[in-house]
mmCIF file of C-alpha atoms in Angstrom:
data_model
loop_
_atom_site.group_PDB
_atom_site.id
_atom_site.type_symbol
_atom_site.label_atom_id
_atom_site.label_comp_id
_atom_site.label_asym_id
_atom_site.label_seq_id
_atom_site.Cartn_x
_atom_site.Cartn_y
_atom_site.Cartn_z
ATOM 1 C CA MET A 12 -25.528 72.792 136.411
ATOM 2 C CA ASN A 13 -22.506 70.742 136.415
ATOM 3 C CA LYS A 14 -22.931 67.281 134.807
ATOM 4 C CA ASN A 15 -19.796 66.327 137.082
ATOM 5 C CA ASP A 16 -22.669 65.735 139.643
ATOM 6 C CA ILE A 17 -25.000 63.224 137.638
ATOM 7 C CA PHE A 18 -23.870 59.969 137.525
ATOM 8 C CA VAL A 19 -26.185 57.626 134.549
ATOM 9 C CA VAL A 20 -27.242 54.295 135.229
ATOM 10 C CA VAL A 21 -28.354 52.686 132.077
ATOM 11 C CA PRO A 22 -29.178 49.170 132.713
ATOM 12 C CA ALA A 23 -28.781 47.011 129.196
ATOM 13 C CA TYR A 24 -29.669 43.624 128.298
ATOM 14 C CA ASN A 25 -29.078 42.126 125.191
ATOM 15 C CA GLU A 26 -28.662 45.818 123.632
ATOM 16 C CA GLU A 27 -25.738 45.714 121.024
ATOM 17 C CA LYS A 28 -27.912 47.218 118.787
ATOM 18 C CA MET A 29 -28.149 50.154 120.404
ATOM 19 C CA ILE A 30 -25.731 50.806 123.466
ATOM 20 C CA LYS A 31 -23.156 52.212 121.779
ATOM 21 C CA LYS A 32 -25.196 54.044 119.920
ATOM 22 C CA THR A 33 -26.755 55.422 123.611
ATOM 23 C CA ILE A 34 -23.728 55.858 125.119
ATOM 24 C CA ASN A 35 -22.382 58.241 122.118
ATOM 25 C CA SER A 36 -25.517 60.073 122.510
ATOM 26 C CA LEU A 37 -24.962 60.780 126.448
ATOM 27 C CA HIS A 38 -21.451 61.808 125.880
ATOM 28 C CA ASN A 39 -22.413 64.359 122.724
ATOM 29 C CA GLU A 40 -24.758 65.864 125.328
ATOM 30 C CA GLY A 41 -21.308 66.190 128.521
ATOM 31 C CA TYR A 42 -22.596 62.934 129.956
ATOM 32 C CA TYR A 43 -19.420 60.932 131.015
ATOM 33 C CA ASN A 44 -20.551 59.156 134.527
ATOM 34 C CA ILE A 45 -21.971 56.591 132.918
ATOM 35 C CA ILE A 46 -22.569 53.368 134.405
ATOM 36 C CA VAL A 47 -23.657 50.226 132.322
ATOM 37 C CA VAL A 48 -25.261 46.971 133.709
ATOM 38 C CA ASP A 49 -25.077 44.132 131.782
ATOM 39 C CA ASP A 50 -27.662 41.987 132.947
ATOM 40 C CA GLY A 51 -26.290 38.711 131.762
ATOM 41 C CA SER A 52 -26.947 39.398 127.957
ATOM 42 C CA ASN A 53 -25.597 36.284 125.630
ATOM 43 C CA ASP A 54 -24.565 38.778 122.549
ATOM 44 C CA ARG A 55 -22.156 41.030 122.220
ATOM 45 C CA THR A 56 -23.246 43.771 124.626
ATOM 46 C CA TYR A 57 -20.497 43.193 127.062
ATOM 47 C CA ASP A 58 -17.739 43.329 124.424
ATOM 48 C CA ILE A 59 -18.655 46.672 123.192
ATOM 49 C CA LEU A 60 -19.132 48.097 126.542
ATOM 50 C CA LYS A 61 -15.713 47.179 127.071
ATOM 51 C CA LYS A 62 -14.246 49.282 124.714
ATOM 52 C CA CYS A 63 -16.456 52.390 125.911
ATOM 53 C CA ASP A 64 -15.417 54.994 128.355
ATOM 54 C CA VAL A 65 -18.519 53.968 130.901
ATOM 55 C CA ILE A 66 -18.304 52.266 134.259
ATOM 56 C CA VAL A 67 -19.526 48.362 133.514
ATOM 57 C CA CYS A 68 -21.180 45.846 135.862
ATOM 58 C CA ARG A 69 -21.949 42.800 135.190
ATOM 59 C CA HIS A 70 -24.529 40.195 136.181
ATOM 60 C CA VAL A 71 -23.425 36.851 135.072
ATOM 61 C CA ILE A 72 -26.903 35.788 134.997
ATOM 62 C CA ASN A 73 -29.690 38.259 134.106
ATOM 63 C CA ARG A 74 -31.655 39.470 136.850
ATOM 64 C CA GLY A 75 -34.434 42.067 135.587
ATOM 65 C CA LEU A 76 -35.187 45.795 134.820
ATOM 66 C CA GLY A 77 -35.158 46.009 138.919
ATOM 67 C CA GLY A 78 -31.570 44.390 139.686
ATOM 68 C CA ALA A 79 -30.004 46.000 136.935
ATOM 69 C CA LEU A 80 -31.169 49.042 138.085
ATOM 70 C CA GLY A 81 -30.379 48.143 142.055
ATOM 71 C CA THR A 82 -26.719 47.574 141.016
ATOM 72 C CA GLY A 83 -26.124 49.816 138.882
ATOM 73 C CA ILE A 84 -27.672 52.342 141.732
ATOM 74 C CA SER A 85 -25.720 51.425 144.768
ATOM 75 C CA CYS A 86 -22.863 51.440 142.165
ATOM 76 C CA ALA A 87 -23.657 55.383 141.564
ATOM 77 C CA LEU A 88 -23.978 56.379 145.201
ATOM 78 C CA LEU A 89 -20.058 54.977 146.089
ATOM 79 C CA TYR A 90 -18.898 58.100 144.058
ATOM 80 C CA GLU A 91 -21.732 59.950 146.088
ATOM 81 C CA PRO A 92 -23.434 62.610 142.977
ATOM 82 C CA LYS A 93 -25.405 64.919 143.490
ATOM 83 C CA VAL A 94 -28.143 63.517 141.200
ATOM 84 C CA ILE A 95 -28.333 59.767 139.774
ATOM 85 C CA VAL A 96 -30.626 59.306 136.771
ATOM 86 C CA THR A 97 -31.146 56.269 135.146
ATOM 87 C CA PHE A 98 -31.606 55.700 131.426
ATOM 88 C CA ASP A 99 -32.649 53.125 129.303
ATOM 89 C CA ALA A 100 -30.442 51.536 126.618
ATOM 90 C CA ASP A 101 -32.573 51.130 123.591
ATOM 91 C CA GLY A 102 -32.516 54.725 122.190
ATOM 92 C CA GLN A 103 -35.977 55.976 123.146
ATOM 93 C CA HIS A 104 -34.867 58.620 125.227
ATOM 94 C CA ASP A 105 -33.195 62.008 124.254
ATOM 95 C CA PRO A 106 -30.205 63.110 126.280
ATOM 96 C CA LYS A 107 -31.000 67.149 126.513
ATOM 97 C CA ASP A 108 -34.271 65.720 128.539
ATOM 98 C CA ILE A 109 -31.738 64.570 131.420
ATOM 99 C CA GLU A 110 -31.807 68.169 132.467
ATOM 100 C CA LYS A 111 -35.145 68.854 132.305
ATOM 101 C CA VAL A 112 -35.149 65.926 134.602
ATOM 102 C CA VAL A 113 -31.923 67.063 137.116
ATOM 103 C CA HIS A 114 -33.176 71.105 137.007
ATOM 104 C CA PRO A 115 -36.137 70.302 139.952
ATOM 105 C CA ILE A 116 -33.497 68.305 142.048
ATOM 106 C CA ILE A 117 -30.670 70.319 141.850
ATOM 107 C CA ASN A 118 -32.739 73.717 142.247
ATOM 108 C CA GLU A 119 -36.068 72.816 143.608
ATOM 109 C CA ASP A 120 -35.011 70.988 146.269
ATOM 110 C CA TYR A 121 -37.038 67.912 145.017
ATOM 111 C CA ASP A 122 -35.915 63.865 145.879
ATOM 112 C CA PHE A 123 -37.119 62.163 142.628
ATOM 113 C CA VAL A 124 -38.439 63.127 139.191
ATOM 114 C CA ILE A 125 -40.101 61.118 136.517
ATOM 115 C CA GLY A 126 -39.572 62.175 132.935
ATOM 116 C CA SER A 127 -42.999 61.698 131.636
ATOM 117 C CA ARG A 128 -43.465 60.609 128.489
ATOM 118 C CA LEU A 129 -47.762 61.327 129.173
ATOM 119 C CA MET A 130 -47.392 65.050 129.982
ATOM 120 C CA ASP A 131 -47.522 66.583 126.032
ATOM 121 C CA LYS A 132 -50.427 65.953 124.160
ATOM 122 C CA GLU A 133 -48.548 65.621 121.092
ATOM 123 C CA GLN A 134 -46.436 63.080 122.627
ATOM 124 C CA LEU A 135 -49.488 61.363 123.716
ATOM 125 C CA LYS A 136 -50.557 61.166 120.310
ATOM 126 C CA ASN A 137 -47.280 59.162 119.199
ATOM 127 C CA MET A 138 -47.801 56.482 122.157
ATOM 128 C CA PRO A 139 -49.548 53.582 120.377
ATOM 129 C CA ILE A 140 -53.044 52.684 122.357
ATOM 130 C CA VAL A 141 -52.570 49.583 123.475
ATOM 131 C CA LYS A 142 -48.479 50.982 125.195
ATOM 132 C CA ARG A 143 -50.829 54.434 126.820
ATOM 133 C CA LEU A 144 -54.080 52.118 128.015
ATOM 134 C CA GLY A 145 -51.185 49.870 129.280
ATOM 135 C CA ASN A 146 -49.807 52.443 130.898
ATOM 136 C CA TRP A 147 -52.694 54.079 132.504
ATOM 137 C CA GLY A 148 -53.411 51.199 134.090
ATOM 138 C CA LEU A 149 -50.498 50.961 135.680
ATOM 139 C CA ASN A 150 -50.132 54.285 137.212
ATOM 140 C CA PHE A 151 -53.602 53.432 138.894
ATOM 141 C CA LEU A 152 -52.165 49.869 140.144
ATOM 142 C CA THR A 153 -49.026 51.911 140.826
ATOM 143 C CA TYR A 154 -51.161 54.170 142.990
ATOM 144 C CA PHE A 155 -53.818 51.474 145.131
ATOM 145 C CA MET A 156 -50.618 50.168 146.174
ATOM 146 C CA GLY A 157 -49.486 53.097 147.861
ATOM 147 C CA GLY A 158 -47.589 55.090 145.777
ATOM 148 C CA TYR A 159 -47.976 58.513 144.191
ATOM 149 C CA PHE A 160 -51.093 59.121 141.524
ATOM 150 C CA VAL A 161 -48.884 59.739 139.017
ATOM 151 C CA SER A 162 -49.175 60.241 134.387
ATOM 152 C CA ASP A 163 -46.225 57.794 134.257
ATOM 153 C CA SER A 164 -45.466 55.840 136.404
ATOM 154 C CA GLN A 165 -43.121 53.083 133.733
ATOM 155 C CA SER A 166 -41.044 56.067 132.450
ATOM 156 C CA GLY A 167 -37.414 54.901 132.172
ATOM 157 C CA LEU A 168 -35.891 58.481 132.252
ATOM 158 C CA ARG A 169 -36.023 59.385 136.628
ATOM 159 C CA GLY A 170 -33.601 61.673 138.667
ATOM 160 C CA PHE A 171 -32.914 60.770 142.383
ATOM 161 C CA SER A 172 -31.333 63.237 144.803
ATOM 162 C CA TYR A 173 -27.989 61.679 146.494
ATOM 163 C CA ASN A 174 -29.638 60.651 149.654
ATOM 164 C CA GLY A 175 -33.478 59.889 147.472
ATOM 165 C CA ALA A 176 -31.920 56.848 145.966
ATOM 166 C CA LYS A 177 -30.376 55.999 149.328
ATOM 167 C CA LYS A 178 -33.192 55.500 150.682
ATOM 168 C CA ILE A 179 -35.049 53.996 148.201
ATOM 169 C CA VAL A 180 -31.945 51.393 147.202
ATOM 170 C CA LYS A 181 -32.032 50.172 150.374
ATOM 171 C CA GLN A 182 -36.067 48.916 150.385
ATOM 172 C CA LEU A 183 -35.694 47.659 146.255
ATOM 173 C CA LYS A 184 -37.348 43.905 146.533
ATOM 174 C CA SER A 185 -38.056 44.299 142.793
ATOM 175 C CA ASN A 186 -35.394 42.127 139.887
ATOM 176 C CA ARG A 187 -37.563 42.318 136.778
ATOM 177 C CA TYR A 188 -40.048 45.716 135.716
ATOM 178 C CA GLU A 189 -41.959 46.107 138.356
ATOM 179 C CA VAL A 190 -39.807 47.732 139.795
ATOM 180 C CA SER A 191 -40.864 50.869 138.142
ATOM 181 C CA SER A 192 -43.939 50.606 140.104
ATOM 182 C CA GLU A 193 -41.880 50.277 143.077
ATOM 183 C CA PHE A 194 -39.881 53.186 143.213
ATOM 184 C CA VAL A 195 -43.009 54.957 143.058
ATOM 185 C CA VAL A 196 -44.560 53.089 146.126
ATOM 186 C CA LEU A 197 -40.989 54.059 147.807
ATOM 187 C CA ALA A 198 -41.198 57.553 147.377
ATOM 188 C CA LYS A 199 -44.475 57.892 149.125
ATOM 189 C CA ARG A 200 -43.555 55.349 151.707
ATOM 190 C CA ASN A 201 -40.520 57.511 152.984
ATOM 191 C CA ASN A 202 -42.402 61.131 152.048
ATOM 192 C CA LEU A 203 -39.679 62.266 149.126
ATOM 193 C CA LYS A 204 -40.621 65.200 147.590
ATOM 194 C CA LEU A 205 -42.176 63.661 143.848
ATOM 195 C CA LYS A 206 -42.256 66.053 140.624
ATOM 196 C CA GLU A 207 -43.382 64.933 137.006
ATOM 197 C CA VAL A 208 -41.282 66.848 134.092
ATOM 198 C CA PRO A 209 -42.439 66.127 130.419
ATOM 199 C CA ILE A 210 -39.694 64.429 127.770
ATOM 200 C CA LYS A 211 -39.945 63.261 124.571
ATOM 201 C CA THR A 212 -40.071 59.597 123.392
ATOM 202 C CA ILE A 213 -38.338 58.672 120.185
ATOM 203 C CA TYR A 214 -40.336 55.252 119.106
ATOM 204 C CA THR A 215 -38.091 53.426 116.634
ATOM 205 C CA ASP A 216 -39.245 49.828 115.337
ATOM 206 C CA TYR A 217 -36.605 48.484 117.830
ATOM 207 C CA SER A 218 -37.540 50.991 120.947
ATOM 208 C CA MET A 219 -40.811 49.761 120.448
ATOM 209 C CA SER A 220 -40.123 46.161 120.554
ATOM 210 C CA ARG A 221 -38.856 46.338 123.998
ATOM 211 C CA GLY A 222 -39.832 47.132 127.302
ATOM 212 C CA THR A 223 -43.457 45.860 128.650
ATOM 213 C CA ASN A 224 -46.036 44.822 126.729
ATOM 214 C CA ILE A 225 -49.660 43.441 127.910
ATOM 215 C CA ILE A 226 -47.963 40.191 128.921
ATOM 216 C CA THR A 227 -45.771 41.983 130.934
ATOM 217 C CA GLY A 228 -48.204 43.922 132.144
ATOM 218 C CA PHE A 229 -50.096 41.549 133.534
ATOM 219 C CA LYS A 230 -47.054 39.533 135.504
ATOM 220 C CA ILE A 231 -45.964 43.000 136.757
ATOM 221 C CA LEU A 232 -49.444 43.188 138.213
ATOM 222 C CA VAL A 233 -49.298 39.875 139.865
ATOM 223 C CA LYS A 234 -45.725 40.058 141.231
ATOM 224 C CA LEU A 235 -46.857 43.825 142.573
ATOM 225 C CA LEU A 236 -50.373 42.061 144.386
ATOM 226 C CA ILE A 237 -47.630 39.766 145.726
ATOM 227 C CA HIS A 238 -45.948 42.070 147.348
ATOM 228 C CA LYS A 239 -48.309 43.675 148.632
ATOM 229 C CA LEU A 240 -49.979 40.754 150.492
ATOM 230 C CA GLY A 241 -46.469 40.091 151.580
#
């Protein structure tokens, strides 16, 4: 696997505490084609990024996870990489797992690969019960909305083939967290070949404070229903 063929997209909003460590961890694994989208941060995130060896896209206002990923993927497509990987900024992912996500795209002709935190029983035990139940609920909702049934629709570590990313990003409507479910729905709508692979999650107090919660899950539900009815 030639890591120069891979572009990693990292959405970041107020991540001054972790962004440099996350970028360094990717560099240490040989990933240098990194696009960080500063999604309207009001802390030192952008100042830190200016000193890092990455491509920086900056939103003047906060658009949300979906907006950041849409910008990052669109930017990556300009370089025509074989694979585009999305990677959370909060330190919850292990860069070593990128190879697991990329392998089926390069070697097995998959278009979309999700790194699932729920396929490994030991990892499942480590996930807080509230997050576990919330993820399962959103998995069923994603399926109901017309997507594939997957074990971890909300995972932030995922990979797209160049053609798969090109098809999906043109149709993205979501600006916020509901984008994770929309990816799966659009994959099914476009008949993209999808696979899940097990990954591990690094749970820290910081990573647990980020991402989705019950309130966010309810907002995702409402927005997905609006998209469905619209």
